[in-house]
Tab-separated table of C-alpha atoms and ligand atoms in Angstrom:
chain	number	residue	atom	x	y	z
A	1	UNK	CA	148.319	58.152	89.913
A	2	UNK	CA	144.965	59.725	90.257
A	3	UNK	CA	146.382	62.049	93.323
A	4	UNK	CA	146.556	65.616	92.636
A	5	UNK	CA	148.315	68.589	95.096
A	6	UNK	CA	145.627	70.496	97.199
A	7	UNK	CA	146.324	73.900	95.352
A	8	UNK	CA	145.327	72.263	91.969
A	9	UNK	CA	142.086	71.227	93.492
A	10	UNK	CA	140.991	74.128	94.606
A	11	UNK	CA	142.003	75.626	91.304
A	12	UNK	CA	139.547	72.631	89.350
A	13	UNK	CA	137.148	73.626	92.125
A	14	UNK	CA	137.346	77.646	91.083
A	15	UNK	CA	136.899	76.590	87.566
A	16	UNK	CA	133.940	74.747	87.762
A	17	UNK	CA	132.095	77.212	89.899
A	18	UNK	CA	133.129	79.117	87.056
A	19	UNK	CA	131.828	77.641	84.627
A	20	UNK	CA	128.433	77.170	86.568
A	21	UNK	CA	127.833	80.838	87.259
A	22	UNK	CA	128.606	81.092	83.560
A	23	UNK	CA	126.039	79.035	82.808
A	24	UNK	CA	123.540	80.598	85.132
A	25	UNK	CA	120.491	82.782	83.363
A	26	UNK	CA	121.722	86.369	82.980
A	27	UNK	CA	119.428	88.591	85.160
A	28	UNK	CA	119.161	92.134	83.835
A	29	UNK	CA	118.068	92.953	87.687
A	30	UNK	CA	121.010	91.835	89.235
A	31	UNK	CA	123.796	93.384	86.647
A	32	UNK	CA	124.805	96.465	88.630
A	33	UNK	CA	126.130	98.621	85.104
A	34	UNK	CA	122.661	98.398	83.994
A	35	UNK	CA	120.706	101.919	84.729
A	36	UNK	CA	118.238	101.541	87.654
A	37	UNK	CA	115.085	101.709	86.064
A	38	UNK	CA	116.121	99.076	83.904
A	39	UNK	CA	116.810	97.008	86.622
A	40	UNK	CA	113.349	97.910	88.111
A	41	UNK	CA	111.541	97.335	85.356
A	42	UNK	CA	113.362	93.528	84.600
A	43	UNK	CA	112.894	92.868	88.062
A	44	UNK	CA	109.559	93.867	87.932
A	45	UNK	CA	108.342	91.575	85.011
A	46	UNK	CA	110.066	88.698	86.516
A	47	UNK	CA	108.033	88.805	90.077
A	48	UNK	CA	105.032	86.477	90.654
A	49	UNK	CA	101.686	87.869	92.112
A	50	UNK	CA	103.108	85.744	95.203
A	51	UNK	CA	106.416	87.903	95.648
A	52	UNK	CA	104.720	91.515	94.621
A	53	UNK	CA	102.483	90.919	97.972
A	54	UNK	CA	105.406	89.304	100.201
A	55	UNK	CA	107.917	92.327	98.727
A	56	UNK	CA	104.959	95.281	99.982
A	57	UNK	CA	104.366	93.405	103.546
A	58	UNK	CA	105.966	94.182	106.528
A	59	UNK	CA	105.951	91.984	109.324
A	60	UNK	CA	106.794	92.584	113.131
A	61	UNK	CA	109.985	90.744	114.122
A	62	UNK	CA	108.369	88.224	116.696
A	63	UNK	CA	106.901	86.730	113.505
A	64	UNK	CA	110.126	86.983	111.524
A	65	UNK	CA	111.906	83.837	110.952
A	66	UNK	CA	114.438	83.612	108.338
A	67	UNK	CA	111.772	80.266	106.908
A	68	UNK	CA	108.605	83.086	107.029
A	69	UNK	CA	110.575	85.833	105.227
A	70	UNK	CA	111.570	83.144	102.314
A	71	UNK	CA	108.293	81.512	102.386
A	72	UNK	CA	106.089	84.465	102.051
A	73	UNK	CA	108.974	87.082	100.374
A	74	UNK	CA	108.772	89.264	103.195
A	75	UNK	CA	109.607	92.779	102.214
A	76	UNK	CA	110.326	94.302	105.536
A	77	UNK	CA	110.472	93.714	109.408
A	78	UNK	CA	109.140	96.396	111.943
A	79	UNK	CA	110.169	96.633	115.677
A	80	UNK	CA	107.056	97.174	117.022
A	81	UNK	CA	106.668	99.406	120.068
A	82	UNK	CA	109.163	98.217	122.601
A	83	UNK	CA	109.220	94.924	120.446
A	84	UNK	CA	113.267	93.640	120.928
A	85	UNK	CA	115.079	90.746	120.425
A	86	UNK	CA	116.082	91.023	124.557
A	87	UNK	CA	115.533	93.718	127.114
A	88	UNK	CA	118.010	96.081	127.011
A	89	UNK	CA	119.449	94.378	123.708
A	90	UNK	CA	122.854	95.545	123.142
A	91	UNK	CA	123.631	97.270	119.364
A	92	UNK	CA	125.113	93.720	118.766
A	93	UNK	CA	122.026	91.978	119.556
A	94	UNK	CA	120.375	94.243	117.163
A	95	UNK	CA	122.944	93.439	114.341
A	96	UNK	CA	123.120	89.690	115.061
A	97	UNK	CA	118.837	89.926	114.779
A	98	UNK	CA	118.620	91.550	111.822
A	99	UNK	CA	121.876	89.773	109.899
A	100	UNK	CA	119.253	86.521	110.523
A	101	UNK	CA	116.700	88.089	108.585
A	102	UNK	CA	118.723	89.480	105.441
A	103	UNK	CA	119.846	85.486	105.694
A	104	UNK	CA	115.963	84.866	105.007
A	105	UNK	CA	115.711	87.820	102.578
A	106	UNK	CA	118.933	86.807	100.305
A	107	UNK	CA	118.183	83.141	100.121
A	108	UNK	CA	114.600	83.993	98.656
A	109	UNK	CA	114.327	83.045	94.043
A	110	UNK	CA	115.031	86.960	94.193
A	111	UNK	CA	117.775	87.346	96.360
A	112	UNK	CA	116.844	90.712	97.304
A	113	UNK	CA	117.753	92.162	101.073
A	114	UNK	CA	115.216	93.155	103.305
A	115	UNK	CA	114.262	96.675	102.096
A	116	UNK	CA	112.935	98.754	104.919
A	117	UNK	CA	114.862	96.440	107.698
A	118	UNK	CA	114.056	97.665	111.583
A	119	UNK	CA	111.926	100.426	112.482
A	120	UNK	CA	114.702	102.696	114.651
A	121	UNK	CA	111.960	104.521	116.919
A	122	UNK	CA	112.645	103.745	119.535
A	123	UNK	CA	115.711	104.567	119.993
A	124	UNK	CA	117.873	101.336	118.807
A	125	UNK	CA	119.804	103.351	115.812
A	126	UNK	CA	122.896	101.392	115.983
A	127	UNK	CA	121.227	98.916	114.355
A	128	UNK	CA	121.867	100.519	110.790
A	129	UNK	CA	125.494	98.568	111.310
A	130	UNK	CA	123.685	96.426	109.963
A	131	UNK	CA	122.922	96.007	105.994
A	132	UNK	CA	119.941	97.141	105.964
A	133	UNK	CA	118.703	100.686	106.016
A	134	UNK	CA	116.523	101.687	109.728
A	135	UNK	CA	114.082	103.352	109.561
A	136	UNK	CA	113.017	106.599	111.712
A	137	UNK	CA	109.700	108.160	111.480
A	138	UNK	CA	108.929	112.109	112.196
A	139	UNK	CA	105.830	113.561	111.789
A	140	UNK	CA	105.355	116.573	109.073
A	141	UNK	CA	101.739	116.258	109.676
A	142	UNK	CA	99.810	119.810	111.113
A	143	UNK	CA	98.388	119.449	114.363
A	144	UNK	CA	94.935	121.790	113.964
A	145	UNK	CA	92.701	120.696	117.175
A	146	UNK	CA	94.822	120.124	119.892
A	147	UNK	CA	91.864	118.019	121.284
A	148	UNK	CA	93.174	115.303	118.865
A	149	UNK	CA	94.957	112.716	120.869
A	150	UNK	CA	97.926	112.149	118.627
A	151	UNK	CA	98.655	115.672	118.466
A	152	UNK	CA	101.915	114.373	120.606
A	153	UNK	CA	102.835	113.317	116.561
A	154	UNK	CA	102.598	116.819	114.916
A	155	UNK	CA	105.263	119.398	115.572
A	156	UNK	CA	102.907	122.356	115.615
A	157	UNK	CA	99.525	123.671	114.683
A	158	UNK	CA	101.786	126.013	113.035
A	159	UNK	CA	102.214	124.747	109.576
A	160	UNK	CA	105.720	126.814	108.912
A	161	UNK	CA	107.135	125.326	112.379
A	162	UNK	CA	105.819	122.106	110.735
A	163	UNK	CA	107.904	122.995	107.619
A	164	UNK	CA	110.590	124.121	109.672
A	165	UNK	CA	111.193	120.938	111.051
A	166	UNK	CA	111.444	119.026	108.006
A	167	UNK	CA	115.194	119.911	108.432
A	168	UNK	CA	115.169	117.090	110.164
A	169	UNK	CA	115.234	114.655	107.258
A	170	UNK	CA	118.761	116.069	106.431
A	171	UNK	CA	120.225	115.282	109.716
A	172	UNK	CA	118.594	111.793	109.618
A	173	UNK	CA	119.542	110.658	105.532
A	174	UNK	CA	122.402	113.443	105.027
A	175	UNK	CA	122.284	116.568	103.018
A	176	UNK	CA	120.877	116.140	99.960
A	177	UNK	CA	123.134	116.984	97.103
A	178	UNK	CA	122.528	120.327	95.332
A	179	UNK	CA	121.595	118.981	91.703
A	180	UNK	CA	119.649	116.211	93.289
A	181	UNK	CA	116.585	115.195	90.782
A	182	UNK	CA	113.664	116.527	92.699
A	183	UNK	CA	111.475	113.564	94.538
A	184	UNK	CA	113.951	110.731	94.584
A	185	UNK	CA	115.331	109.718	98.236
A	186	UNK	CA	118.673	110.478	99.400
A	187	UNK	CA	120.469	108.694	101.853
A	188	UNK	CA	123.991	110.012	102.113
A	189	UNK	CA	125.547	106.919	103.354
A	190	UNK	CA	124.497	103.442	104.917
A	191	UNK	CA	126.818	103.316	107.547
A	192	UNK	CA	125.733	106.758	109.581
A	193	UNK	CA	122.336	107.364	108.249
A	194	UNK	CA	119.209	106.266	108.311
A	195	UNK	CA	115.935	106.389	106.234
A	196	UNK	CA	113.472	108.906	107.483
A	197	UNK	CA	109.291	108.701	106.976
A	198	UNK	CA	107.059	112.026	106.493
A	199	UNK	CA	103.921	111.220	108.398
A	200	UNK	CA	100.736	111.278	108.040
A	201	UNK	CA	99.803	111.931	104.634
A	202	UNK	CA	97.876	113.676	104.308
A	203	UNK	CA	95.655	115.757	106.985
A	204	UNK	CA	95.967	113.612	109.543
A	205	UNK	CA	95.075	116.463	112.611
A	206	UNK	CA	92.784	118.009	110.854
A	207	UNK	CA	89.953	115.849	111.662
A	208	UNK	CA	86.176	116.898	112.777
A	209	UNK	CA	86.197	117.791	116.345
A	210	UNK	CA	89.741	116.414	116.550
A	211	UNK	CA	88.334	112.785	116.709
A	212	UNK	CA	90.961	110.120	116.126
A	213	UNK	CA	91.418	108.801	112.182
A	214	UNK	CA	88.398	110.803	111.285
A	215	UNK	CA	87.405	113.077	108.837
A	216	UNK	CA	89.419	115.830	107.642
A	217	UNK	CA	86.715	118.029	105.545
A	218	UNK	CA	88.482	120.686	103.610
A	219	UNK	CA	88.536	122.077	100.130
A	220	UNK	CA	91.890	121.623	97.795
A	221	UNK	CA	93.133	124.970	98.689
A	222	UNK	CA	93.338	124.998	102.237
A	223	UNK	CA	94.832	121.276	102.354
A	224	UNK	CA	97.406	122.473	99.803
A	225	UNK	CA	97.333	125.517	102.099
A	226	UNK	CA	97.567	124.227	105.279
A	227	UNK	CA	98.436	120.137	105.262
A	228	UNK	CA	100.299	119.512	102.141
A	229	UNK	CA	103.525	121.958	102.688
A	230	UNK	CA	105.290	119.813	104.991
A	231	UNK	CA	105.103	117.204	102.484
A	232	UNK	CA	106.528	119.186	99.500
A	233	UNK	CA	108.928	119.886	101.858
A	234	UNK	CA	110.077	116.579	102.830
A	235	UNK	CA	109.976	115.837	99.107
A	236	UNK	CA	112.433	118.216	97.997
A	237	UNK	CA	114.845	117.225	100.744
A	238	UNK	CA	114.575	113.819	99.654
A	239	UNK	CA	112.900	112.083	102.275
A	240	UNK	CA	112.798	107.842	101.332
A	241	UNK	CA	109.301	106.904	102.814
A	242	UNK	CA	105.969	108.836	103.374
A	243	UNK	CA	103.196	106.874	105.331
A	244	UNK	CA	99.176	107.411	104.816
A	245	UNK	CA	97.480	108.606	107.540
A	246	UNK	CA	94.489	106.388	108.860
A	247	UNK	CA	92.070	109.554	108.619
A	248	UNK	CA	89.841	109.931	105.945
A	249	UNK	CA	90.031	113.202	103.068
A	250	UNK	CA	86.499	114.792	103.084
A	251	UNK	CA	84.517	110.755	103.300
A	252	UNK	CA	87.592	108.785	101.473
A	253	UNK	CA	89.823	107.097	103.845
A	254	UNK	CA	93.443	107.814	102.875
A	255	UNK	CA	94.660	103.905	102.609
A	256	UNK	CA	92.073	103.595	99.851
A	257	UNK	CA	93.045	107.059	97.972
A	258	UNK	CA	94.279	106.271	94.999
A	259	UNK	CA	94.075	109.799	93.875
A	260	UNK	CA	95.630	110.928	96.457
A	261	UNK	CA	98.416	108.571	97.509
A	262	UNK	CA	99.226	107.881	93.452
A	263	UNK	CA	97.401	110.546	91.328
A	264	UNK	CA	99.278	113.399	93.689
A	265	UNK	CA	101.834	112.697	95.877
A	266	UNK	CA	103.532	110.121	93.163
A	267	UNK	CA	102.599	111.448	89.840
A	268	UNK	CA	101.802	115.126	90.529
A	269	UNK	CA	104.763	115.959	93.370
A	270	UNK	CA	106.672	113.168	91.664
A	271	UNK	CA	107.786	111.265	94.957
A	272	UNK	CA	109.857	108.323	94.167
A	273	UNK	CA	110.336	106.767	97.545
A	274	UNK	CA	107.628	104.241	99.745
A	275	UNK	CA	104.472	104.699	99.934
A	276	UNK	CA	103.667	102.847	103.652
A	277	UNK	CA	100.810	101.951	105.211
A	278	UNK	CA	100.345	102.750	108.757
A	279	UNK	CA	100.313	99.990	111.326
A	280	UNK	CA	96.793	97.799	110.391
A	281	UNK	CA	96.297	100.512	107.907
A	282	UNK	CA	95.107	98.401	105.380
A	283	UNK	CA	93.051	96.361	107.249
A	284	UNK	CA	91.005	99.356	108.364
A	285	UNK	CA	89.825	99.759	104.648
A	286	UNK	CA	86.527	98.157	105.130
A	287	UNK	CA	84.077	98.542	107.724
A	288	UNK	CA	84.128	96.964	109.937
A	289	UNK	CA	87.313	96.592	110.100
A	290	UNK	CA	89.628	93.089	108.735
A	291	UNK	CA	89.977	91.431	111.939
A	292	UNK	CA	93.419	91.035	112.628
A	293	UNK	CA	95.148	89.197	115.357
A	294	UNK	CA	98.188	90.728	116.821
A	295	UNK	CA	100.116	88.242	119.331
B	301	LIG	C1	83.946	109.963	112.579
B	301	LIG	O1	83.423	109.792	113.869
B	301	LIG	C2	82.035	109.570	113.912
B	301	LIG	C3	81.593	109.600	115.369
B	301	LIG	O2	82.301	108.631	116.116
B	301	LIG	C4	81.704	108.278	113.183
B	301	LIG	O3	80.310	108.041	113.185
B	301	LIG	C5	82.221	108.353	111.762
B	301	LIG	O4	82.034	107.120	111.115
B	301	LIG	C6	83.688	108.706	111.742
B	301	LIG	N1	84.112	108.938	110.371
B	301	LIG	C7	85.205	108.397	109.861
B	301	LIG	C8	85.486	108.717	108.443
B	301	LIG	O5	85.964	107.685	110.485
């Protein structure tokens, strides 16, 4: 009589799955009642030299493909200036876009969402419908030679109008709660906020003769003085992400300052968030620069 009633089926069915996720490796990572840095840490060890590169890149969206991001264990998709999946791309356009990527993202051996998701910019923040969190960048950086052409990305020369506007980072992540521990981001809630960026660590207008990603020659006092304010600022309001600044600190360019970007801003202010590059930052390292082909 080998015929059985459609509920009962679906009940074997249940079971089994059952009995297969049972069955399936117990990952420390994944087990949401273990403590964070726990999960970090497990996480951590588990990652191949393959993923720990993929996880830290960010790619711009024409490249994204849900097959790229679970090939190469892309981290992170940018929106590129005026880069969109259509002109004038609805909010739902945005959503659909970026719901293809976390496909990508979710289906990789680590099963982790895209972390950084679409650079909001320009403008498109209805896209943090979506699952992952946006991404806004203001600039806490000190414009000092208004001869400097990206001035248009400091606030002031003024370092306490600088400061001043860090009260931004509430209204873009939420108000931080009082008892917050100090340097760890705070994003009050996924569905109306969005992750902001303190940019460009550090001493980005400060450069000799204002020339573009140049040399910023100071001593420790004045750039704790005069640059680094903004930053402590953006800290203790627990901003998520902080991106270097393609000027060098007195000769060391800042994408290549350890002591800097680790030694201080993670270790000494104790900033728990991202560390970003800036756009080809890396590749500017060397000189001459890592050619790098942008289509
Ligand atoms: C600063 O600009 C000068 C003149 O263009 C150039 O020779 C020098 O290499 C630049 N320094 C840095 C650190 O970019």
């Amino acid at each position: 009589m080998g015929k059985l009633s459609m509920p009962i089926k679906c009940l074997m069915a249940v079971c089994l799955w059952a009995a297969f996720a049972e069955a399936e490796e117990y990952m420390k990572y994944r087990d949401p009642k273990q403590p964070l840095n726990m999960r970090i840490k497990d996480l951590m060890r588990r990652m191949t030299l393959e993923e720990n590169i993929g996880q830290m890149t960010q790619i711009e969206r024409v490249q994204a493909s849900p097959t790229i991001i679970k090939k190469y264990f892309i981290g992170s998709v940018i929106s590129g200036a005026g880069s969109g999946p259509a002109p004038k791309a609805s909010a739902e356009y945005w959503v659909k876009m970026v719901n293809e990527y976390q496909k990508g993202a979710l289906s990789t051996r680590l099963g982790i969402p895209i972390i950084d998701g679409i650079d909001a910019i320009h403008g498109h923040s209805n896209v943090h419908k979506a699952t992952v969190f946006p991404h806004n960048t203001w600039c806490h950086q000190v414009c000092r030679d208004p001869r400097w052409g990206h001035c248009y990305e400091s606030f002031s020369e003024d370092h306490n109008i600088v400061r001043a506007m860090t009260e931004m980072i509430p209204g873009l992540q939420g108000d931080i709660p009082f008892h917050a521990r100090k340097g760890v981001p705070f994003v009050a809630n996924v569905n109306t906020k969005v992750v902001a960026c303190a940019k460009h660590f550090v001493g980005d207008c400060g450069t000799v003769k204002g020339i573009d990603a140049n040399d910023t020659i100071i001593d420790f006092h004045g750039l704790l003085s005069i640059h680094m304010p903004p930053f402590l600022d953006s800290i203790i309001k627990g901003v998520a992400t902080v991106m270097v600044a393609y000027s060098s600190l007195t000769g060391k360019k800042m994408h290549a300052n350890r002591d800097m970007d680790i030694g201080f801003l993670k270790n000494k202010l104790k900033f728990k968030g991202f560390v970003e590059s800036d756009w080809k930052g890396i590749d500017s390292i060397t000189n001459p620069p890592q050619l790098f082909l942008f289509s």
